[in-house]
């Protein structure tokens, strides 16, 4: 857009310079002593300058149209950038929330693992105690049988 504006400004300057040079030629401004071929030559140059001015004005109009289109595109792009920045911000917030939840879940899993380990150790101790008690019970039953056998004999 800046390049197009610079071109438009340059074209405007060229047009102004050409318009300053291209003074309207009328029969009254032509020196009477000038020969007809010089007059025709000057008229040809004037027509050529007018044609160039019209062409430059046409280029200027086209450049202005293009500058307006580029400006509209820039506004749209700016809007899209704003929307993308908002989406990015929302995505970051979601990521942060997910990270927080993952940390909480990880901490809960560690606590659960610790509890399972403690329960497992408690179960192992209980199983060991049960085995010891069963062994004692078996020994007592054996002693009882011996006592009963001894008392019945």
Short mmCIF file of C-alpha atoms in Angstrom, two decimals:
data_model
loop_
_atom_site.label_atom_id
_atom_site.label_comp_id
_atom_site.label_asym_id
_atom_site.label_seq_id
_atom_site.Cartn_x
_atom_site.Cartn_y
_atom_site.Cartn_z
CA UNK A 1 0.00 0.00 0.00
CA UNK A 2 2.86 2.37 0.80
CA UNK A 3 4.50 1.56 -2.52
CA UNK A 4 1.25 2.26 -4.38
CA UNK A 5 0.82 5.56 -2.55
CA UNK A 6 4.38 6.56 -3.42
CA UNK A 7 3.72 5.74 -7.09
CA UNK A 8 0.51 7.78 -7.00
CA UNK A 9 2.35 10.74 -5.50
CA UNK A 10 5.10 10.47 -8.12
CA UNK A 11 2.49 10.32 -10.90
CA UNK A 12 0.69 13.34 -9.46
CA UNK A 13 3.96 15.27 -9.48
CA UNK A 14 4.60 14.26 -13.09
CA UNK A 15 1.10 15.32 -14.09
CA UNK A 16 1.50 18.68 -12.37
CA UNK A 17 4.85 19.25 -14.09
CA UNK A 18 3.43 18.31 -17.48
CA UNK A 19 0.38 20.48 -16.97
CA UNK A 20 2.65 23.37 -16.07
CA UNK A 21 4.61 22.80 -19.29
CA UNK A 22 1.57 22.18 -21.49
CA UNK A 23 0.01 25.59 -21.81
CA UNK A 24 -2.95 25.63 -24.13
CA UNK A 25 -1.88 26.59 -27.60
CA UNK A 26 -4.24 28.79 -29.54
CA UNK A 27 -3.85 30.48 -32.86
CA UNK A 28 -3.34 33.80 -31.08
CA UNK A 29 -0.28 32.53 -29.18
CA UNK A 30 1.46 31.27 -32.26
CA UNK A 31 3.89 33.76 -33.65
CA UNK A 32 2.79 34.91 -37.04
CA UNK A 33 6.21 34.43 -38.54
CA UNK A 34 6.37 30.74 -37.52
CA UNK A 35 6.30 28.48 -40.43
CA UNK A 36 3.43 26.01 -40.78
CA UNK A 37 5.60 22.93 -40.18
CA UNK A 38 6.74 24.33 -36.81
CA UNK A 39 3.16 25.10 -35.87
CA UNK A 40 2.09 21.53 -36.74
CA UNK A 41 5.06 20.17 -34.83
CA UNK A 42 4.10 22.21 -31.76
CA UNK A 43 0.48 21.14 -32.05
CA UNK A 44 1.63 17.52 -32.28
CA UNK A 45 3.74 17.94 -29.14
CA UNK A 46 0.86 19.58 -27.31
CA UNK A 47 -1.49 16.75 -28.29
CA UNK A 48 1.14 14.25 -27.22
CA UNK A 49 1.50 15.98 -23.84
CA UNK A 50 -2.29 16.06 -23.40
CA UNK A 51 -2.39 12.36 -24.22
CA UNK A 52 0.37 11.65 -21.69
CA UNK A 53 -1.45 13.70 -19.05
CA UNK A 54 -4.65 11.72 -19.67
CA UNK A 55 -2.71 8.48 -19.51
CA UNK A 56 -1.04 9.52 -16.25
CA UNK A 57 -4.41 10.52 -14.81
CA UNK A 58 -5.74 7.12 -15.79
CA UNK A 59 -2.74 5.46 -14.10
CA UNK A 60 -3.33 7.63 -11.05
CA UNK A 61 -6.99 6.56 -10.87
CA UNK A 62 -6.00 2.91 -11.22
CA UNK A 63 -3.30 3.30 -8.57
CA UNK A 64 -5.77 4.97 -6.22
CA UNK A 65 -8.22 2.11 -6.78
CA UNK A 66 -5.50 -0.40 -6.11
CA UNK A 67 -4.43 1.51 -2.97
CA UNK A 68 -8.04 1.41 -1.72
CA UNK A 69 -8.25 -2.32 -2.41
CA UNK A 70 -4.94 -2.91 -0.63
CA UNK A 71 -6.15 -0.82 2.29
CA UNK A 72 -9.31 -2.94 2.51
CA UNK A 73 -7.20 -6.11 2.38
CA UNK A 74 -4.98 -4.74 5.13
CA UNK A 75 -8.02 -4.05 7.29
CA UNK A 76 -9.28 -7.60 6.70
CA UNK A 77 -5.86 -9.05 7.49
CA UNK A 78 -5.70 -6.97 10.65
CA UNK A 79 -9.09 -8.33 11.65
CA UNK A 80 -7.95 -11.89 10.98
CA UNK A 81 -4.79 -11.31 13.01
CA UNK A 82 -6.92 -10.03 15.90
CA UNK A 83 -9.15 -13.10 15.70
CA UNK A 84 -6.13 -15.42 15.56
CA UNK A 85 -4.60 -13.68 18.57
CA UNK A 86 -7.85 -14.20 20.49
CA UNK A 87 -7.92 -17.89 19.46
CA UNK A 88 -4.29 -18.27 20.51
CA UNK A 89 -5.03 -16.70 23.89
CA UNK A 90 -7.99 -19.05 24.40
CA UNK A 91 -5.88 -22.05 23.38
CA UNK A 92 -3.19 -21.04 25.86
CA UNK A 93 -5.78 -20.72 28.62
CA UNK A 94 -7.10 -24.21 27.76
CA UNK A 95 -3.57 -25.59 27.74
CA UNK A 96 -2.89 -24.05 31.16
CA UNK A 97 -6.12 -25.50 32.54
CA UNK A 98 -5.31 -28.94 31.09
CA UNK A 99 -1.81 -28.75 32.61
CA UNK A 100 -3.30 -27.88 36.01
CA UNK A 101 -5.75 -30.78 35.75
CA UNK A 102 -2.96 -33.14 34.69
CA UNK A 103 -0.88 -32.09 37.70
CA UNK A 104 -3.84 -32.64 40.01
CA UNK A 105 -4.47 -36.07 38.47
CA UNK A 106 -0.79 -36.94 38.80
CA UNK A 107 -0.79 -35.92 42.46
CA UNK A 108 -3.95 -37.96 43.05
CA UNK A 109 -2.35 -40.96 41.33
CA UNK A 110 0.73 -40.63 43.56
CA UNK A 111 -1.51 -40.50 46.64
CA UNK A 112 -3.48 -43.52 45.41
CA UNK A 113 -0.25 -45.43 44.75
CA UNK A 114 0.99 -44.58 48.25
CA UNK A 115 -2.34 -45.74 49.72
CA UNK A 116 -2.20 -48.96 47.68
CA UNK A 117 1.36 -49.56 48.81
CA UNK A 118 0.37 -49.01 52.45
CA UNK A 119 -2.67 -51.30 52.04
CA UNK A 120 -0.49 -53.91 50.36
CA UNK A 121 2.02 -53.74 53.23
CA UNK A 122 -0.85 -53.98 55.71
CA UNK A 123 -2.28 -56.96 53.81
CA UNK A 124 1.13 -58.62 53.80
CA UNK A 125 1.53 -58.05 57.54
CA UNK A 126 -2.01 -59.35 58.13
CA UNK A 127 -1.34 -62.42 56.00
CA UNK A 128 1.90 -63.07 57.90
CA UNK A 129 0.10 -62.69 61.25
CA UNK A 130 -2.68 -64.98 60.01
CA UNK A 131 -0.11 -67.59 59.00
CA UNK A 132 1.58 -67.32 62.40
CA UNK A 133 -1.78 -67.65 64.19
CA UNK A 134 -2.74 -70.67 62.04
CA UNK A 135 0.62 -72.26 62.87
CA UNK A 136 0.03 -71.62 66.59
CA UNK A 137 -3.49 -72.99 66.28
CA UNK A 138 -2.17 -76.11 64.55
CA UNK A 139 0.41 -76.53 67.32
CA UNK A 140 -2.29 -76.09 69.99
CA UNK A 141 -4.52 -78.62 68.24
CA UNK A 142 -1.61 -81.03 68.13
CA UNK A 143 -0.97 -80.47 71.84
CA UNK A 144 -4.68 -80.92 72.57
CA UNK A 145 -4.72 -84.23 70.72
CA UNK A 146 -1.67 -85.36 72.62
CA UNK A 147 -3.29 -84.37 75.91
CA UNK A 148 -6.55 -86.12 74.95
CA UNK A 149 -4.67 -89.18 73.80
CA UNK A 150 -2.66 -89.23 77.02
CA UNK A 151 -5.72 -88.77 79.19
CA UNK A 152 -7.77 -91.45 77.43
CA UNK A 153 -4.93 -94.01 77.63
#
